[in-house]
CSV table of C-alpha atoms in Angstrom, one decimal:
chain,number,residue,atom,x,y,z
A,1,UNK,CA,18.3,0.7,6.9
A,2,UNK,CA,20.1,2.6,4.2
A,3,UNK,CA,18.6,4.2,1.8
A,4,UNK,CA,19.7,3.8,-2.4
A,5,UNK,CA,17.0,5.3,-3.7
A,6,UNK,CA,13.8,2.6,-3.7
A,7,UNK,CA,10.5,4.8,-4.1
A,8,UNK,CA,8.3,5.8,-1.1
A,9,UNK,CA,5.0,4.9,-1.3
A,10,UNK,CA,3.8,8.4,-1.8
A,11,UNK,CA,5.5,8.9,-5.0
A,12,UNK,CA,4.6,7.9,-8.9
A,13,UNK,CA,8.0,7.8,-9.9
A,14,UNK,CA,11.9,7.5,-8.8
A,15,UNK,CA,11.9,10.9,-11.1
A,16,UNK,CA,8.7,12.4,-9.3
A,17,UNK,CA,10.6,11.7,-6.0
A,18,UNK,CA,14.2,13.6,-7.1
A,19,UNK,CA,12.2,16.6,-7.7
A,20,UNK,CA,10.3,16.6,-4.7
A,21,UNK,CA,13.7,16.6,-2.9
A,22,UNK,CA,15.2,19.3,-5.6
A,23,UNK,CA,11.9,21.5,-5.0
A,24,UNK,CA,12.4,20.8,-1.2
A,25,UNK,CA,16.5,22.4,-0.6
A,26,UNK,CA,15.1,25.1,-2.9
A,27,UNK,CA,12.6,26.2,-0.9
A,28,UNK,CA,15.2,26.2,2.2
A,29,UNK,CA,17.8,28.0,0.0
A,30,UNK,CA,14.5,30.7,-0.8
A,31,UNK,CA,14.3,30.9,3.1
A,32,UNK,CA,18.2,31.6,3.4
A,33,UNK,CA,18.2,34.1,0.7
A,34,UNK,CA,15.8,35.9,2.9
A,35,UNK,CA,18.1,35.5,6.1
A,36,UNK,CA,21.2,36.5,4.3
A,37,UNK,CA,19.1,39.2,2.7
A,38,UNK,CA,18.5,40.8,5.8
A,39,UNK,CA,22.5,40.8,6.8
A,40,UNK,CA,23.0,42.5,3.6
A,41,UNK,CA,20.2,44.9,4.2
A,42,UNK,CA,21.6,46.0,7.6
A,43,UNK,CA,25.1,46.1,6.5
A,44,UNK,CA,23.7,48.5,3.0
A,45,UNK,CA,22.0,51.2,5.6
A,46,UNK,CA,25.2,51.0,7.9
A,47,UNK,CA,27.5,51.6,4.6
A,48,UNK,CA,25.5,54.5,3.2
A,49,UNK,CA,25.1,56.1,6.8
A,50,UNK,CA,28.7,55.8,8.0
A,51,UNK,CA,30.2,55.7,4.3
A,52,UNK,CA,34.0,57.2,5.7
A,53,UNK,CA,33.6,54.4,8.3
A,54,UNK,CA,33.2,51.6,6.0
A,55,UNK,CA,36.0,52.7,3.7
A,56,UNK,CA,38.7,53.3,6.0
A,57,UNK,CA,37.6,49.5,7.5
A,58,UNK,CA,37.3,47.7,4.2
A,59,UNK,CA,40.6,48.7,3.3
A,60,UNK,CA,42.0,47.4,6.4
A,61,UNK,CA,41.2,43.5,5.1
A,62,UNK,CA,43.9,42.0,3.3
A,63,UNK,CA,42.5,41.6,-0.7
A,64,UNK,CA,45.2,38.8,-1.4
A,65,UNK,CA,44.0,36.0,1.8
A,66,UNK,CA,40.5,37.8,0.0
A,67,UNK,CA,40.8,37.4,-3.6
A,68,UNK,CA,42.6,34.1,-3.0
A,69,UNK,CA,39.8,32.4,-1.0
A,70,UNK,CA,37.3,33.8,-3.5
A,71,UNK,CA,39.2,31.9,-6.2
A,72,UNK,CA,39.4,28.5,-3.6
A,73,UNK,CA,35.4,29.1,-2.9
A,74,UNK,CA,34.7,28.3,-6.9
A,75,UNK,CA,36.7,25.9,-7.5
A,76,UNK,CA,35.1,24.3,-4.8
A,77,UNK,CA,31.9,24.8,-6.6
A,78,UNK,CA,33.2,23.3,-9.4
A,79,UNK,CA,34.9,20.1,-8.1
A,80,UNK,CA,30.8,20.2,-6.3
A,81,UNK,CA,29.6,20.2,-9.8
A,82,UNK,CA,31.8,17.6,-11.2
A,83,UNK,CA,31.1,15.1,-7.9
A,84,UNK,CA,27.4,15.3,-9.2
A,85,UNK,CA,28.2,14.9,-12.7
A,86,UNK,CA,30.5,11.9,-11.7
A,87,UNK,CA,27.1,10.5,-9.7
A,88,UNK,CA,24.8,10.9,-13.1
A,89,UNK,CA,27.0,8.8,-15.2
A,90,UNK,CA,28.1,6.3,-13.1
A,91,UNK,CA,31.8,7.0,-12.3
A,92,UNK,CA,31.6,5.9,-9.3
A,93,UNK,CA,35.4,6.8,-7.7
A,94,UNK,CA,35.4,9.8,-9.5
A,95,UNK,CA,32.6,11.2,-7.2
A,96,UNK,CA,34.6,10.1,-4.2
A,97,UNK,CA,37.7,12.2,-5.5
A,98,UNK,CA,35.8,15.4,-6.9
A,99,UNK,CA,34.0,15.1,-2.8
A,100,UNK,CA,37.2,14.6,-1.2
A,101,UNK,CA,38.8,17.6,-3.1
A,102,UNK,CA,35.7,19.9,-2.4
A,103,UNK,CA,36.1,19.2,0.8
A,104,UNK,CA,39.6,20.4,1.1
A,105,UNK,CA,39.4,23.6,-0.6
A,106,UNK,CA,36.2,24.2,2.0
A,107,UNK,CA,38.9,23.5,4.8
A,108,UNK,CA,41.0,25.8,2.9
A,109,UNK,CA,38.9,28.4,2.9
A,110,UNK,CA,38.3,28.2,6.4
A,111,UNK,CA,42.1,28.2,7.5
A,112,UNK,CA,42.6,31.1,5.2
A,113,UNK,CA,39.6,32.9,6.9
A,114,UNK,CA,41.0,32.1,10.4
A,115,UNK,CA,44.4,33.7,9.6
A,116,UNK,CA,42.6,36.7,8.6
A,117,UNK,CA,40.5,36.8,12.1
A,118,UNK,CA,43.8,36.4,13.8
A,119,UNK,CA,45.4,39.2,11.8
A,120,UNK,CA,42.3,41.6,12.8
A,121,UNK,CA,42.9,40.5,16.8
A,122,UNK,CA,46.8,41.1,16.2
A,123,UNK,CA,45.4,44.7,14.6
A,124,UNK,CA,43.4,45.9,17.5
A,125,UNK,CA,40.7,45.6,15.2
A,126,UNK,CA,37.9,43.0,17.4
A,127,UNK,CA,35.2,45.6,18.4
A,128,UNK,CA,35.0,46.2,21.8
A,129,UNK,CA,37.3,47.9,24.5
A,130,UNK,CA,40.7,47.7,22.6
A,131,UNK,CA,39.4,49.0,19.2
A,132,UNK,CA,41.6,51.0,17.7
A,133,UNK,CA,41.4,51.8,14.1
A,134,UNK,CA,44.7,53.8,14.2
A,135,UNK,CA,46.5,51.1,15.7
A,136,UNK,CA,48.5,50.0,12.6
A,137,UNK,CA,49.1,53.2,11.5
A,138,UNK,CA,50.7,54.3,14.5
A,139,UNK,CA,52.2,51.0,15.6
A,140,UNK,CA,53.6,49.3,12.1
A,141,UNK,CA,55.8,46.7,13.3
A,142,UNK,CA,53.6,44.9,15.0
A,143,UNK,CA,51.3,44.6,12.7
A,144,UNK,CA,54.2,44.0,9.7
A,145,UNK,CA,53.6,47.1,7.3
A,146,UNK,CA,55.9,49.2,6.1
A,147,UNK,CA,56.6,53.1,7.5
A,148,UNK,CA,55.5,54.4,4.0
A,149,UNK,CA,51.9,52.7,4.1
A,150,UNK,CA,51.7,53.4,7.7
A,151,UNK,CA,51.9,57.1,6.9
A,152,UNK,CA,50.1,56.6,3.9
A,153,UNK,CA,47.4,55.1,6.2
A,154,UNK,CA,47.6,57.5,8.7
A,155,UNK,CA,46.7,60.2,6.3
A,156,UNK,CA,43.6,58.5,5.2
A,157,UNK,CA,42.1,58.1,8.5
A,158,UNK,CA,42.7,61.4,9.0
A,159,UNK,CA,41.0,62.3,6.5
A,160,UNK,CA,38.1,60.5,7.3
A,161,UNK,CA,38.1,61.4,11.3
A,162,UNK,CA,37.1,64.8,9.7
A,163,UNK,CA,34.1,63.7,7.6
A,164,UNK,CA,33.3,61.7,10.6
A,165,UNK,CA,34.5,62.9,14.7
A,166,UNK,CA,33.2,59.3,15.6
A,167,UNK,CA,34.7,57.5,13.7
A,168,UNK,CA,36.6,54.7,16.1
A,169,UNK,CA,32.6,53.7,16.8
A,170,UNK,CA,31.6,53.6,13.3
A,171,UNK,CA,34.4,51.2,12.1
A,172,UNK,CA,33.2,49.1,14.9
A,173,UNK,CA,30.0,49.3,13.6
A,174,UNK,CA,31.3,47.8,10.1
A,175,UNK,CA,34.0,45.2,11.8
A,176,UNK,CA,31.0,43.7,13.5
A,177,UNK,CA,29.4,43.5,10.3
A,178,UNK,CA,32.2,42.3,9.0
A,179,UNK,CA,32.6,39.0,11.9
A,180,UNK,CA,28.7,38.6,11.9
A,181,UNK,CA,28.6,37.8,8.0
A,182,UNK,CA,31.5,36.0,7.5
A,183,UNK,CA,31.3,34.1,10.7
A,184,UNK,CA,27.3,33.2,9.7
A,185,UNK,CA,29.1,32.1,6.1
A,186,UNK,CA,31.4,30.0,8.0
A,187,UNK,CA,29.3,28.3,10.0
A,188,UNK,CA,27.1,27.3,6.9
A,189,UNK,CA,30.9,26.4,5.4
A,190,UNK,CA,31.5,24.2,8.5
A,191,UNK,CA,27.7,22.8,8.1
A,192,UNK,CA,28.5,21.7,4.5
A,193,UNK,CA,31.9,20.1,5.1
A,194,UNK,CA,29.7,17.7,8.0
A,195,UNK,CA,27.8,16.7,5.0
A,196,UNK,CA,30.8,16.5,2.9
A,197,UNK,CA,32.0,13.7,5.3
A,198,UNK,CA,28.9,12.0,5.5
A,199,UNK,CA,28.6,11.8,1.0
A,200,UNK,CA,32.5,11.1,1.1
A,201,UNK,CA,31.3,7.9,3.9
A,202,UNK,CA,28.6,6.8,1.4
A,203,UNK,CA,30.0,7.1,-2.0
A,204,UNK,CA,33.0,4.9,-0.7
A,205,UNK,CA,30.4,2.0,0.0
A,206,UNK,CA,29.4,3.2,-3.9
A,207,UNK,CA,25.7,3.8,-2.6
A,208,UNK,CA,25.5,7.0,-5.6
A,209,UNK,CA,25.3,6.1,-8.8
A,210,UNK,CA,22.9,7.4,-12.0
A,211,UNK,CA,20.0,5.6,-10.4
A,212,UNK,CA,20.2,7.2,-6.8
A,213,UNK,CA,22.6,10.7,-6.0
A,214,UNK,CA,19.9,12.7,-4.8
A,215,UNK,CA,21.8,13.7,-1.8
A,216,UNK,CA,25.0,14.4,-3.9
A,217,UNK,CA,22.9,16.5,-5.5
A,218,UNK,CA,20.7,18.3,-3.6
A,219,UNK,CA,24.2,18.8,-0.9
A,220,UNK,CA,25.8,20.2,-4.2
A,221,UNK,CA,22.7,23.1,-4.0
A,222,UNK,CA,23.6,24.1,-0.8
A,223,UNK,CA,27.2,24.3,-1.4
A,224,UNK,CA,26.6,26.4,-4.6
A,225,UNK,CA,24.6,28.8,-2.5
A,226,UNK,CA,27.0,29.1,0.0
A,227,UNK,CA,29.7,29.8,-2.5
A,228,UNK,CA,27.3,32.7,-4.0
A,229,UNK,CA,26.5,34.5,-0.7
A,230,UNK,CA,31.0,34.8,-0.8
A,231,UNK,CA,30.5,36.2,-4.4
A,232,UNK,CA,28.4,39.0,-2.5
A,233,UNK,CA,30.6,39.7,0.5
A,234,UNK,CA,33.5,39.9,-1.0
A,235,UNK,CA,33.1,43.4,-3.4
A,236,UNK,CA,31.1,44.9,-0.6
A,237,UNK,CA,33.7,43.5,2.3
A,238,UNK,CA,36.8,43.9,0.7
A,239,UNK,CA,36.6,46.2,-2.4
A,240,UNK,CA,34.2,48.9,-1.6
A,241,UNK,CA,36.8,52.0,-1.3
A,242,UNK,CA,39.9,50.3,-2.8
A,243,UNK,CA,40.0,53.6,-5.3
A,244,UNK,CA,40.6,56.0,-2.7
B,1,UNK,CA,11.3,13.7,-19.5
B,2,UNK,CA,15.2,12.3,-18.2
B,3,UNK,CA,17.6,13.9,-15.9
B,4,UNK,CA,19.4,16.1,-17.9
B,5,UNK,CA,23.6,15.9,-17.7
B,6,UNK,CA,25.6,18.7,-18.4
B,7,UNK,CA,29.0,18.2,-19.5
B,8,UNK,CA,32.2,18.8,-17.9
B,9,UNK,CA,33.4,21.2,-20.6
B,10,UNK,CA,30.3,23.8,-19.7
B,11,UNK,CA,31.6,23.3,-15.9
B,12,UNK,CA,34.8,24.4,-16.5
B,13,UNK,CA,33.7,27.1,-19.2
B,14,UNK,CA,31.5,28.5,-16.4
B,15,UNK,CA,34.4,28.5,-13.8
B,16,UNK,CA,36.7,30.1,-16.3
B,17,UNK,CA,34.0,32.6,-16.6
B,18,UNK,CA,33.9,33.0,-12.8
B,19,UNK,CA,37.8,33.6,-12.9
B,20,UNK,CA,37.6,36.4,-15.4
B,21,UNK,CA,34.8,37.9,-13.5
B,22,UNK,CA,36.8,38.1,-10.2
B,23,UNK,CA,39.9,39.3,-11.5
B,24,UNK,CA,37.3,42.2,-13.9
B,25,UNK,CA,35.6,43.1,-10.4
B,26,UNK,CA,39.2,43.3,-7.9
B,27,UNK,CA,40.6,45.6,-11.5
B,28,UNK,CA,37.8,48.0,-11.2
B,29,UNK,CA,37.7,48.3,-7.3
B,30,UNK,CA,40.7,50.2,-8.5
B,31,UNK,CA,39.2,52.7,-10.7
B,32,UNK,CA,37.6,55.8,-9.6
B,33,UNK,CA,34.4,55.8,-10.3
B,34,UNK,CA,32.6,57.7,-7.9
B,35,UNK,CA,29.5,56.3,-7.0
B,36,UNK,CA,29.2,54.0,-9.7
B,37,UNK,CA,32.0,51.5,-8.4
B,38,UNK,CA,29.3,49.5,-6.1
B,39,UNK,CA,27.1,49.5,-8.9
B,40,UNK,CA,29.8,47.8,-10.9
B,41,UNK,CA,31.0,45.4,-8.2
B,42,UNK,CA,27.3,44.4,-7.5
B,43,UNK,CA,26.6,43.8,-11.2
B,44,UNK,CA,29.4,41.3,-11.8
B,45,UNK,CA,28.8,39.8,-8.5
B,46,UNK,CA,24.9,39.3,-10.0
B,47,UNK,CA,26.4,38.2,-13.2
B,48,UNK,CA,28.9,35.4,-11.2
B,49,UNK,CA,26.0,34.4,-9.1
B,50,UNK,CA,23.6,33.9,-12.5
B,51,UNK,CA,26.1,32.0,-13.8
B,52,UNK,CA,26.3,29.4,-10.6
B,53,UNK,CA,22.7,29.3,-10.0
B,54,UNK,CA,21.6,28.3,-14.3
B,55,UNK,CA,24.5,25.9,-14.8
B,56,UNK,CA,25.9,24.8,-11.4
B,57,UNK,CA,22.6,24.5,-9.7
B,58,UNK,CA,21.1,23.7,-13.1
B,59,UNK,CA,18.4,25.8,-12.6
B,60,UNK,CA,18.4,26.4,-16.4
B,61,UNK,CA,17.7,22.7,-16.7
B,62,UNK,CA,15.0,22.2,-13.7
B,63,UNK,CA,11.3,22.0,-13.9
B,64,UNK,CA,9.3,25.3,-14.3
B,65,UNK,CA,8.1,24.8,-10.9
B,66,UNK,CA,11.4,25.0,-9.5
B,67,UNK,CA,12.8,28.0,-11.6
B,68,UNK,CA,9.1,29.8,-10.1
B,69,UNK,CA,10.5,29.1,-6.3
B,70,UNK,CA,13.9,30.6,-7.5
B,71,UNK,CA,12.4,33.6,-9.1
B,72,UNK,CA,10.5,34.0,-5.8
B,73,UNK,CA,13.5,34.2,-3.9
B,74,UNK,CA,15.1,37.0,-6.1
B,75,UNK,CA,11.6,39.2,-6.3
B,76,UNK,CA,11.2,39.4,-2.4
B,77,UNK,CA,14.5,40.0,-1.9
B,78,UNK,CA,14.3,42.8,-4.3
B,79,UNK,CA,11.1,44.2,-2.1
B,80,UNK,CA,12.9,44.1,0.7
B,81,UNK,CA,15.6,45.6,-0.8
B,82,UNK,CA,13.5,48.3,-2.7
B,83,UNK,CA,11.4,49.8,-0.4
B,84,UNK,CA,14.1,50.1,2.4
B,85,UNK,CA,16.5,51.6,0.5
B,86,UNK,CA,13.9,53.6,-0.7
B,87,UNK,CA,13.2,55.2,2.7
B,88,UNK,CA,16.9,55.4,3.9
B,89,UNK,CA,18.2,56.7,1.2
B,90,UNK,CA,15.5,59.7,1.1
B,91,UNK,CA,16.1,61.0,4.7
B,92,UNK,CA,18.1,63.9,5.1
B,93,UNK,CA,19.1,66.6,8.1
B,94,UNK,CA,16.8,69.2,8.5
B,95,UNK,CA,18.5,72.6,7.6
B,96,UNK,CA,17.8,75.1,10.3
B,97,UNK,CA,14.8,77.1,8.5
B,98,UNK,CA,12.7,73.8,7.8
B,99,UNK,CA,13.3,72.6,11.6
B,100,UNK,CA,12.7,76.7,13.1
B,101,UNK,CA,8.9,77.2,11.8
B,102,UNK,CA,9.5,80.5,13.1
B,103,UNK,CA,12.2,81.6,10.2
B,104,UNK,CA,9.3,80.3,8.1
B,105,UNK,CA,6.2,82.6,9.5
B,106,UNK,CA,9.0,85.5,9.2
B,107,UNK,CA,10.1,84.7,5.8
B,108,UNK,CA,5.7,84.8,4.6
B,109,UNK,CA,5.9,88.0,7.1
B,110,UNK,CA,8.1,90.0,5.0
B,111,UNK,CA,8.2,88.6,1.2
């Protein structure tokens, strides 16, 4: 059986019914809040105790695959809005197209995020036995900087290996911060491109329309929430100690 | 009480807003500011995430009920933010007459 919206028995209203779903992903966004809250949380403590740490590793992420996949993550949001929009009034291929293109800056994002992981394995920079925040400053081809910000970057960890003698462990510390919350964001990114697929499947048989698009909308929720938890990581990720 | 349907021109206002607040936060990542540069990159990212949560998530159009869960989310978050915060950033290293009780008794010894 599939479902276009006929009213459960428990309900008064089609209207009574769309806000008992709405009410419903809110309280599991309220739940995530708290989950990503405490990811935050750990990662605050971690910054403020091993501040040198955290700078020398932020500045290690590349702000350009950064910025850019911050600017791909709201458009996302709004082709996600417009899909909605496209379900209230009734355009019914529209909703299919704003879908299909949210779904494609999602897989966007996700590419972009997987060159970046590469770039950290290429950079020593995967916690764990071959760590080794100096590596790009001592070995520049590899990792395809120049001499002059390799010395540039030597100096600067320098300077911080003398506000902090352990400081090869501490920038482990923060790049497995680093995998932990962006992996846990792109697993919720992978989650929400599984729905994706499954709206994009039913507003082709045009089952969304004005009367019925509570799962367009209450999918767009999630997405929007995904796409605010990046609007946190990415100033305390990426931009932390970008004046130094 | 209807649905009600924001228009695509306040969509695309709020994105355009978005823009100008990422490119406003990556610009001052770049200015020294001391201390004050996470304040600054927190508050935009508050003010980006506002933006999405009233008019993309229409929270600014939902029932009062629903705006109450919201709120809920943002004030436990806050005590859980608060009062740890409020304990880590409040310890500090002993300096070597508070952890030697003996430098103490000799410093009430001889005033």
């Amino acid at each position: 059986m599939h479902r276009t919206g006929e009213l459960y028995g428990q309900f008064e209203t089609l209207e009574q019914q769309k806000d008992t779903a709405t009410l419903g992903m809110w309280v599991f966004l309220v739940t995530e809040v708290l989950f990503f809250g405490g990811m935050f949380m750990t990662y605050t403590i971690n910054r403020h105790a091993y501040s040198a740490a955290f700078g020398v590793g932020g500045n290690t992420l590349d702000l350009k695959l950064g910025g850019g996949n911050t600017v791909v993550l709201i458009m996302s949001s709004l082709t996600m809005a417009m899909a909605v929009w496209s379900a209230q009034v009734g355009k019914k291929q529209l909703i299919t197209l704003f879908l299909i293109l949210t779904l494609l800056l999602g897989g966007v994002f996700l590419g972009v995020k997987a060159i970046e992981y590469k770039q950290k394995y290429d950079h020593h920079l995967i916690p764990g036995q071959s760590f080794d925040i100096t590596f790009c400053s001592n070995h520049p081809a590899p990792c395809g900087i120049s001499a002059e910000d390799a010395a540039k970057e030597k100096t600067e960890i320098a300077e911080a290996f003398e506000k902090d003698p352990n400081l090869n462990s501490h920038a482990q510390l923060y790049f497995s911060l680093y995998f932990g919350m962006t992996g846990l964001h792109a697993l919720h990114m992978i989650i929400g491109a599984g729905l994706l697929l499954w709206l994009i499947k039913e507003a082709v048989a045009k089952r969304f329309g004005p009367g019925y698009n509570t799962p367009v909308d209450i999918t767009g929720l999630y997405w929007h929430f995904v796409d605010i938890v990046w609007i946190y990581l990415f100033p305390l990720l990426y931009l932390i100690d970008r004046h130094n | 009480m209807s649905e009600h349907i924001a228009s695509p021109k306040l969509y695309i206002g709020i994105f355009l807003a978005l823009m100008i607040c990422t490119a406003a936060t990556v610009w001052a990542a770049y200015i020294n500011l001391g201390q004050y540069n996470i304040v600054i990159a927190l508050a935009i990212a508050t003010l980006k995430a506002t933006l999405v949560v009233l008019f993309f998530m229409h929270a600014k159009y939902s029932p009062g009920r629903t705006q109450l869960v919201i709120f809920c989310a943002v004030f436990w978050l806050g005590i859980m933010l608060a009062l740890t915060l409020s304990d880590y950033t409040t310890r500090h290293e002993l300096t070597q007459q508070q952890a030697q009780p003996a430098a103490l008794v000799a410093r009430r010894v001889a005033p």
